Coordinates of C-alpha atoms in Angstrom, one line a residue:
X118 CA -88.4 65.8 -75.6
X119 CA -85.0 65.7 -77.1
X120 CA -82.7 69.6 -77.3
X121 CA -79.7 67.3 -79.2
X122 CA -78.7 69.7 -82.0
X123 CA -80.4 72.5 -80.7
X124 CA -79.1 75.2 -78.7
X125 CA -82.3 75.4 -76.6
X126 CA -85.4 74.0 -76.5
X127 CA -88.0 74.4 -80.1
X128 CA -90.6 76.8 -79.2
X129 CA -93.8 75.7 -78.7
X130 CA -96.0 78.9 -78.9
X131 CA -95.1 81.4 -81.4
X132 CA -96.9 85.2 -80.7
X133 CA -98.3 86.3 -84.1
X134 CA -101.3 85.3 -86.0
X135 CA -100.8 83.1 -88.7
X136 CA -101.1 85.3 -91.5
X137 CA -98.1 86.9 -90.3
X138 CA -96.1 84.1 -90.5
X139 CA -94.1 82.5 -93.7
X140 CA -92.0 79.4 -93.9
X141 CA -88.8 79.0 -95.6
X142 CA -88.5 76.2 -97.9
X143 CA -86.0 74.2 -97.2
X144 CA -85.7 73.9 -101.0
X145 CA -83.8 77.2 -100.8
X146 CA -81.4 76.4 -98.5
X147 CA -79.9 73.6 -100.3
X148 CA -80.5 75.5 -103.5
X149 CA -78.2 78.0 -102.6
X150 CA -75.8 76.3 -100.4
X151 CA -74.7 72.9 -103.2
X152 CA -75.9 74.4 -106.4
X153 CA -75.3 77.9 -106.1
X154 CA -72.4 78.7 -104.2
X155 CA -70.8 75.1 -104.5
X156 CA -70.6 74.0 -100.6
X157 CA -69.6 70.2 -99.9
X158 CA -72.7 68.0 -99.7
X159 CA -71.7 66.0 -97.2
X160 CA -74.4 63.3 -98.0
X161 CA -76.7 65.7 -98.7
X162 CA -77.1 66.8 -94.8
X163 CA -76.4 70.1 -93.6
X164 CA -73.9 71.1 -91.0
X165 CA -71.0 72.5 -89.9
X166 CA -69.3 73.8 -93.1
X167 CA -72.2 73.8 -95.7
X168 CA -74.9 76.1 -94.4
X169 CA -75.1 79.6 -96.6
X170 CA -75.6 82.8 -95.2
X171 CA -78.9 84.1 -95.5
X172 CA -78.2 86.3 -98.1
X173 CA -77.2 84.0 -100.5
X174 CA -80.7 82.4 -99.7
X175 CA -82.2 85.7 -100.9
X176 CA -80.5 86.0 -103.9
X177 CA -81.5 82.5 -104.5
X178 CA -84.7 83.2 -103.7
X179 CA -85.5 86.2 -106.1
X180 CA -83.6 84.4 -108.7
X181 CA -86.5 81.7 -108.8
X182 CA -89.3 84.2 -108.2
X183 CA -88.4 87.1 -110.1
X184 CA -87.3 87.8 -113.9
X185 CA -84.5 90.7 -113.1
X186 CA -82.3 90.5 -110.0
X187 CA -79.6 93.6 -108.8
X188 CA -77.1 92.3 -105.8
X189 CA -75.0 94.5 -104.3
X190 CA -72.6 94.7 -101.2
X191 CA -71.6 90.7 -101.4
X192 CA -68.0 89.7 -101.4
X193 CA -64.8 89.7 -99.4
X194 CA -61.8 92.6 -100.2
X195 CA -59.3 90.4 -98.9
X196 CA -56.5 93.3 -99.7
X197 CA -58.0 95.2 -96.6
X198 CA -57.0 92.4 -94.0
X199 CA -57.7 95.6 -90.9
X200 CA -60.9 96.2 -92.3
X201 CA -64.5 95.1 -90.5
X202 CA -65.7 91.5 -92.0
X203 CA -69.5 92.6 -91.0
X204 CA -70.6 95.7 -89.8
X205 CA -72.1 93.9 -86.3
X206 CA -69.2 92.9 -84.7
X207 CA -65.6 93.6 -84.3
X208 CA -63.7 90.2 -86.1
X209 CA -60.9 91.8 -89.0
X210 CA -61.5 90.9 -92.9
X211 CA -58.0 88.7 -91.8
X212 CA -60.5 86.7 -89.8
X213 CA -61.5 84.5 -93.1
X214 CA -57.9 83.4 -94.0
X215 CA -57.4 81.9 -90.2
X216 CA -60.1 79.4 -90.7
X217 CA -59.9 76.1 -92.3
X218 CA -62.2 74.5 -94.6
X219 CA -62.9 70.9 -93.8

């Protein structure tokens, strides 16, 4: 078997029972990443530059499923470049103007 594209090798046993299990539709992704938030298409493939955090899946998500949707917490106050960009790790609100978009 092939690992290109993967970081390790696709597990081939998962440990739960299968009612504990749900799959993601792929649906969403895309959903969220070209229609909702407006990332390149890039062919319609999705890569480096195009994939959407997971909350933005969510939100697109509950906006197909459910008739009232409250978000909170999303978005970037780029006037506090010292400030934390995510609460896990250490990287500076200043972080997002260093990077380019392709």
């Amino acid at each position: 078997h092939s690992t290109n594209g993967f970081w390790k090798s696709v597990a081939r046993h998962i440990p739960r029972e299968p009612s504990e299990m749900r799959i993601l539709n792929p649906y969403f992704i895309q959903e969220a990443a070209f229609r909702f938030i407006g990332l390149p298409h890039n062919n319609g493939k999705m890569g480096r530059g195009n994939i959407p955090t997971l909350g933005t899946v969510a939100i697109t998500m509950a906006l197909h499923n459910c008739d009232e949707v409250d978000v909170a917490g999303f978005g970037y106050d780029m006037s506090t470049p010292h400030a934390p960009l995510h609460y896990y790790e250490k990287i500076k609100m200043a972080a997002i103007k260093q990077v380019p978009v392709t």
